[in-house]
Coordinates of C-alpha atoms in Angstrom, one line a residue:
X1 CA 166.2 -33.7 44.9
X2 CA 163.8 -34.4 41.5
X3 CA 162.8 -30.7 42.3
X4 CA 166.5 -29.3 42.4
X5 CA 167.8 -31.0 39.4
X6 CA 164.3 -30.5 37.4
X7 CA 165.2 -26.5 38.1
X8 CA 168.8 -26.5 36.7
X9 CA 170.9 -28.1 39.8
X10 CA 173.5 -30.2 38.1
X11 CA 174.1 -33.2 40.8
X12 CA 176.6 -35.8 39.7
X13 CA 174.5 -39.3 39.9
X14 CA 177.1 -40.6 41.8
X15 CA 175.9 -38.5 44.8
X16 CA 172.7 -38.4 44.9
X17 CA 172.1 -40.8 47.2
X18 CA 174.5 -39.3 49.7
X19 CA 172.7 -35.8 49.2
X20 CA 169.6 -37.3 49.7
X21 CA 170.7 -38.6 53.2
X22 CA 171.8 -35.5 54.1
X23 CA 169.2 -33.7 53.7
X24 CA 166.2 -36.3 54.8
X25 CA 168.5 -36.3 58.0
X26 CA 169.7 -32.7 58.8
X27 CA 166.3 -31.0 57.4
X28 CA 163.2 -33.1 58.5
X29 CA 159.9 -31.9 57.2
X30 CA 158.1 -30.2 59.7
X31 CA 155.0 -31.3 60.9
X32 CA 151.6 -28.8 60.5
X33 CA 149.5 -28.2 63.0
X34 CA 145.9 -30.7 63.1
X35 CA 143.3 -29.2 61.5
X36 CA 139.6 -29.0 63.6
X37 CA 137.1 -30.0 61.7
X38 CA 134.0 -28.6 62.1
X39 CA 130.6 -30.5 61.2
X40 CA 128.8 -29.3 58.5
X41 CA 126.2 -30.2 55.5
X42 CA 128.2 -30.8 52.5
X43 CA 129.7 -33.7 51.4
X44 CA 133.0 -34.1 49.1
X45 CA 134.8 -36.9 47.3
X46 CA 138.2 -36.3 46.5
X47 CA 139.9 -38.3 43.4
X48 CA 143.9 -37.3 42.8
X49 CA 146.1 -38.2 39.9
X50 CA 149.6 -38.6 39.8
X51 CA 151.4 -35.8 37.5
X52 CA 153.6 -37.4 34.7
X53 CA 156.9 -35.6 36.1
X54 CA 158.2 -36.4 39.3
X55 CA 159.7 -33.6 40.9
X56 CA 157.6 -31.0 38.7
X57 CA 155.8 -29.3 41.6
X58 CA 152.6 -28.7 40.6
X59 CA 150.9 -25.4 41.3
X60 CA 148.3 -22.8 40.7
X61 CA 145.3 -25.1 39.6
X62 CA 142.8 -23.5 36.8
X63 CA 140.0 -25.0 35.6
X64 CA 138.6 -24.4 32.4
X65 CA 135.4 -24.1 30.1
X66 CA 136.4 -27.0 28.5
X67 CA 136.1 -29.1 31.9
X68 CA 140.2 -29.8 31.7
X69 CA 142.4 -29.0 34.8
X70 CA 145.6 -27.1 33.9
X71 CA 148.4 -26.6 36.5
X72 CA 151.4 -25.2 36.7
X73 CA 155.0 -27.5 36.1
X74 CA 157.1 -25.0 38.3
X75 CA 160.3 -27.6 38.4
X76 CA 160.0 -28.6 34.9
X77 CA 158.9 -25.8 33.0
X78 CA 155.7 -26.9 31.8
X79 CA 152.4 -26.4 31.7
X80 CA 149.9 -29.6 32.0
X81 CA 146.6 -30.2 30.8
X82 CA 144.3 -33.3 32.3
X83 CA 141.2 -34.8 31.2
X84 CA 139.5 -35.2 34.8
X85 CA 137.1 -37.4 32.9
X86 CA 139.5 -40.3 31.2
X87 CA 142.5 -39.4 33.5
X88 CA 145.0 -38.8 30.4
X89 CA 147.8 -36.0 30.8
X90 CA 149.5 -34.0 28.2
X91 CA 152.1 -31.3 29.5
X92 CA 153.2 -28.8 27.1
X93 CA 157.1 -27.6 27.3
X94 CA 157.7 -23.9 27.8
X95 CA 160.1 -21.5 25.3
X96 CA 162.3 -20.0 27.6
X97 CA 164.2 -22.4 30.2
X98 CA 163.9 -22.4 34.0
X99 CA 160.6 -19.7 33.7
X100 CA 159.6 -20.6 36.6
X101 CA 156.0 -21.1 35.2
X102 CA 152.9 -19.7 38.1
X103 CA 149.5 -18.2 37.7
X104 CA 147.3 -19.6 35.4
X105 CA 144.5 -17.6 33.5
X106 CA 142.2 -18.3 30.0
X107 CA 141.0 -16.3 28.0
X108 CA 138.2 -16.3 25.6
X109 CA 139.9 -18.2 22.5
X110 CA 141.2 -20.8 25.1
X111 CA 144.3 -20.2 24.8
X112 CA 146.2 -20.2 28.5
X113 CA 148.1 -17.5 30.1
X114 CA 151.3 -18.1 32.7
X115 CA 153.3 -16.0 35.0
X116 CA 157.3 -16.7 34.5
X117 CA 158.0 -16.3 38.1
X118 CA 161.6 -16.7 37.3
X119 CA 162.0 -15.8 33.7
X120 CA 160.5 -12.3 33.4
X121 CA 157.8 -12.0 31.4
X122 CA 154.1 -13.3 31.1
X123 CA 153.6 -16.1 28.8
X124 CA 150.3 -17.7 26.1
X125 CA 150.3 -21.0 25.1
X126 CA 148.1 -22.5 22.3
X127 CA 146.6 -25.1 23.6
X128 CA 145.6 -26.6 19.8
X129 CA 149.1 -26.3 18.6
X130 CA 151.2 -26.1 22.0
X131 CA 152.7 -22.9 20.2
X132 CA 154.1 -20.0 22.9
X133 CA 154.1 -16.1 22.6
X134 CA 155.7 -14.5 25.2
X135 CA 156.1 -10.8 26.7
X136 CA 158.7 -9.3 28.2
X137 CA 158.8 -7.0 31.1
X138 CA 159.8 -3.8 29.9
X139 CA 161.5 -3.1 33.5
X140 CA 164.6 -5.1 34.0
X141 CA 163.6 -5.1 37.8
X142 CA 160.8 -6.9 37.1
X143 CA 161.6 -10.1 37.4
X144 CA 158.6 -11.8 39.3
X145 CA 155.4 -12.0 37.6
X146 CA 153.2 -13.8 40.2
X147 CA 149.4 -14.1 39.6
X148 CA 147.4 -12.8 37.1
X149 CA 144.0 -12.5 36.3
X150 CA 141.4 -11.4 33.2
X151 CA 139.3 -8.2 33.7
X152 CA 135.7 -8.1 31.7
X153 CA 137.2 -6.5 29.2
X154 CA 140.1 -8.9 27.8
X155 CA 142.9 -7.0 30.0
X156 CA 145.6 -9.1 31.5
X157 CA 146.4 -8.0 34.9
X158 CA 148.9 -9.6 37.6
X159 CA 151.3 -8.8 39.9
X160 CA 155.1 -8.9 40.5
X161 CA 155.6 -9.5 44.5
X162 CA 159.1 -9.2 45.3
X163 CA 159.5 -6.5 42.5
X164 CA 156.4 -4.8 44.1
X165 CA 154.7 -3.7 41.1
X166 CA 151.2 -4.1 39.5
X167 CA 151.1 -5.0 35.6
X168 CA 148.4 -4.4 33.2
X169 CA 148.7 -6.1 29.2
X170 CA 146.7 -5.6 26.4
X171 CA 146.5 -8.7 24.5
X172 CA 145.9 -7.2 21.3
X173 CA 148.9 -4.8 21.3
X174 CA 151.3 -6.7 23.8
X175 CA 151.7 -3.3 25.7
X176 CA 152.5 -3.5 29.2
X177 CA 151.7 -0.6 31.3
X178 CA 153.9 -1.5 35.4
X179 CA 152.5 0.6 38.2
X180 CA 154.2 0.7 41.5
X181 CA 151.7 0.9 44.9
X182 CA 152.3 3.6 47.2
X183 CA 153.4 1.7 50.1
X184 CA 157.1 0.7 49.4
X185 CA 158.0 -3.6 49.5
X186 CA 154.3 -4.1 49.6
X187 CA 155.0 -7.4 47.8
X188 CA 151.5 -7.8 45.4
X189 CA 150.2 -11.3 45.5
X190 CA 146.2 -12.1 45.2
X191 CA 144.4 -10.5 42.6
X192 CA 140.5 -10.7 41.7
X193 CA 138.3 -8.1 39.8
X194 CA 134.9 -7.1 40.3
X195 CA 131.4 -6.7 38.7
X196 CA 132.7 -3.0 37.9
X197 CA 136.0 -4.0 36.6
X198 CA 138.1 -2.5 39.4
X199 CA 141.1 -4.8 40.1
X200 CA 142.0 -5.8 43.9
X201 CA 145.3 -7.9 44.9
X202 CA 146.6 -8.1 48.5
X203 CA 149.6 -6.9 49.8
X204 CA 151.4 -10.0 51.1
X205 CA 154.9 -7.8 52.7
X206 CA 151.8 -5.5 54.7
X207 CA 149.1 -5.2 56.3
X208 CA 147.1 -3.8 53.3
X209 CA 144.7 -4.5 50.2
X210 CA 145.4 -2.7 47.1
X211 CA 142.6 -1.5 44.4
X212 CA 144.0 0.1 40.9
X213 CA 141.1 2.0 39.1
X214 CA 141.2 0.4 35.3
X215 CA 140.6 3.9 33.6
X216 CA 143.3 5.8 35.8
X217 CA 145.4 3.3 36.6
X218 CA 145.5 5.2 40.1
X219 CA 146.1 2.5 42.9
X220 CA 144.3 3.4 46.6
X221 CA 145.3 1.2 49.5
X222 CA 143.0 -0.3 52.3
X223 CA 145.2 -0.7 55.5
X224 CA 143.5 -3.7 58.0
X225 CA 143.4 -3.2 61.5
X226 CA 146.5 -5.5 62.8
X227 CA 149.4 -4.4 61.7
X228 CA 150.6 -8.1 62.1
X229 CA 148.5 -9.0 59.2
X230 CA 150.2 -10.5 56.2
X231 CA 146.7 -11.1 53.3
X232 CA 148.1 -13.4 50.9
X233 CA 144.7 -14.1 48.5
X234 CA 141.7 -12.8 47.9
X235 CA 138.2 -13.2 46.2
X236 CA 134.8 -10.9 45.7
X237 CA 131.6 -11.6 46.0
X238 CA 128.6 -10.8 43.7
X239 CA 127.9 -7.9 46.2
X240 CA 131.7 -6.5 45.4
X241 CA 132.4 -7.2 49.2
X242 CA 136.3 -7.7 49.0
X243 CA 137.3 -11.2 51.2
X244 CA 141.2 -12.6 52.0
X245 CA 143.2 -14.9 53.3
X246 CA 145.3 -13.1 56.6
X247 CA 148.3 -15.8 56.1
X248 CA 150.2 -15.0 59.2
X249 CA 147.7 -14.3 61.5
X250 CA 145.5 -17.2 60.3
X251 CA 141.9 -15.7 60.1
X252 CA 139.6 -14.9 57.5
X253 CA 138.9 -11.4 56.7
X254 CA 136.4 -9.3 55.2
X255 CA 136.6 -5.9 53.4
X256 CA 134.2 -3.2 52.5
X257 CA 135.3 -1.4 49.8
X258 CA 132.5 1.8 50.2
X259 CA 133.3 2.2 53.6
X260 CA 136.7 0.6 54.6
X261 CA 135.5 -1.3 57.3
X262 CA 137.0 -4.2 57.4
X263 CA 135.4 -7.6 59.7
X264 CA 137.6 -10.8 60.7
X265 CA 137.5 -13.7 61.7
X266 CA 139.8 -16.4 63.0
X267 CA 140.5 -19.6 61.3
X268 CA 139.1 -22.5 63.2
X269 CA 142.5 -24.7 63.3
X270 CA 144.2 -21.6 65.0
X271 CA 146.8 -18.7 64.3
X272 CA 149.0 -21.3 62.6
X273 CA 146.6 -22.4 60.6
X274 CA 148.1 -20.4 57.7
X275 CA 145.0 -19.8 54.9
X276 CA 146.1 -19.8 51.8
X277 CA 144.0 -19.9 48.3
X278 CA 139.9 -18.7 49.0
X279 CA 137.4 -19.2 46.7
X280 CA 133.6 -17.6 46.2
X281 CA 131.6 -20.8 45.3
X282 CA 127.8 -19.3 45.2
X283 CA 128.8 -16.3 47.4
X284 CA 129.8 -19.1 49.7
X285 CA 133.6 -18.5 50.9
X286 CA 135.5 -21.7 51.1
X287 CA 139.1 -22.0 51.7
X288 CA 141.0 -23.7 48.2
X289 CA 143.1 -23.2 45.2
X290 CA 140.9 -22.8 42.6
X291 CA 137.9 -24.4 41.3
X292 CA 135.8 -25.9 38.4
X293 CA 132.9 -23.8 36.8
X294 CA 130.9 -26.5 39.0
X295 CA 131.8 -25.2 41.9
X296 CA 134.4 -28.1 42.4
X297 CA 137.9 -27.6 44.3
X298 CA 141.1 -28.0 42.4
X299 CA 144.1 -28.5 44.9
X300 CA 147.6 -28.6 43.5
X301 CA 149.4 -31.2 46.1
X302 CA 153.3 -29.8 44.9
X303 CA 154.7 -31.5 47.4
X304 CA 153.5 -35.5 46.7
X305 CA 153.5 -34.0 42.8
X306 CA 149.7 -34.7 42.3
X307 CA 146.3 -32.9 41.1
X308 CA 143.4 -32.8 43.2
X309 CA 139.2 -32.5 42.3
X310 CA 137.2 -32.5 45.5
X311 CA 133.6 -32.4 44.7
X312 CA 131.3 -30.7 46.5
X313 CA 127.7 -32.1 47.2
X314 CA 124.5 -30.9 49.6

């Protein structure tokens, strides 16, 4: 209920209790399948921490050169900042209302870049004076910014899912350049450059991986072999082998750029395992959000409104 009234749902006091029991007892969670876990040689600790906001929903973890953890505030329109060090939390409150803040990026100066999943536009936020510059999309069908990423040289790049386009900003001009994949409803998600510069997302409404060419803009999609395949992230390698996340299937797959061949395997907790985030740690695939410049996991727990750093040890 915190997370309906935190995104603009205007509940009279009086009846939020009754809502409340309503819900809790005509829409039970659902249970997840059990994990397998699988013996292994590293060790983690886990610590969590509480976000200020209840009902904020927390999401889309980065960590940053200055050793902070930033998340997402997608129910409250804010951005967060904590120390993992001292625990302390500062959130920093968005321009536009109900943005719908989601992928999280830094750039060089610091500063921190957001998708407005609901708001339209791709947002920078000082982190020294809290001060916001946003941009537009210059589409008005755009209305989805999802996940974005840096390339090598300084360009933004992210993707729009449900408006199935790819978008590319220059920083220093605020130009934004919206290319549309060839296959239609695609629906964009992952994205992740590589040592060349070439940008890769996943194509979460297909069966396909998508790789735009950063001098042509041309975009040339890599279909996998099940059609029932749904990739939802993605990471690369030092070697510019292309890995994701099959969501639907649940299995782990692999793709080969130069060739096209394409290697997978399935998820040890089964096909309703759903993988989600993936992560290169060492050219070590692991299954996460994000993580630290330690090679450290971030985990955004939205639902119990918490931040997560599992450390990772041989």
């Amino acid at each position: 209920m915190r997370m309906m009234t935190n995104h603009g749902l205007s509940i009279p006091p009086d009846q939020l209790a009754t809502m409340t029991a309503y819900l809790t007892k005509n829409f039970p969670e659902k249970g997840k399948p059990a994990g397998v876990v699988i013996p292994g040689p590293a060790k983690v600790s886990i610590k969590a921490w509480q976000v200020p906001t209840p009902g904020s929903r927390p999401h889309d973890p980065l960590a940053t050169a200055d050793g902070s953890l930033w998340y997402t505030g997608q129910m409250n329109n804010v951005l967060g900042r904590l120390d993992p060090k001292t625990g302390h939390f500062k959130e920093y409150p968005l321009k536009t209302a109900h943005s719908g803040p989601h992928g999280l990026d830094e750039d060089k100066d610091g500063n921190i870049w957001y998708t407005g999943n609901t708001g339209a536009l791709i947002g920078k936020l000082d982190p020294k004076t809290g001060a916001v510059t946003e941009y537009k999309m210059p589409d008005p069908d755009v209305k989805d910014p999802h996940t974005l990423i840096f390339d090598q040289s300084g360009i933004l790049w992210f993707t729009a899912q449900n408006a199935n386009r790819v978008g590319r900003l220059d920083p220093k001009t605020g130009n934004i350049r919206l290319l549309t994949p060839p296959t239609p409803k695609a629906r964009p998600y992952g994205m992740a450059t590589n040592s060349k510069g070439a940008v890769f997302f996943v194509e979460f409404g297909t069966n396909k991986v998508g790789r735009v060419d950063p001098k042509t803009l041309e975009i040339r999609e890599y279909p996998l072999p099940d059609s029932a395949s749904r990739p939802r992230r993605i990471t690369i390698t030092s070697d510019d082998i292309v890995w994701y996340t099959d969501f639907s299937r649940g299995y782990l797959g692999r793709l080969d750029p130069s060739t096209g061949m394409v290697t997978e395997w399935p998820s040890p907790s089964g096909p309703k395992s759903e993988p989600y985030g993936i992560s290169a740690i060492n050219d070590v695939i692991w299954y996460s959000e994000s993580v630290t410049r330690n090679g450290d996991f971030v985990l955004a727990n939205s639902l119990v409104n918490a931040v997560t750093l599992v450390k990772i040890s041989n």
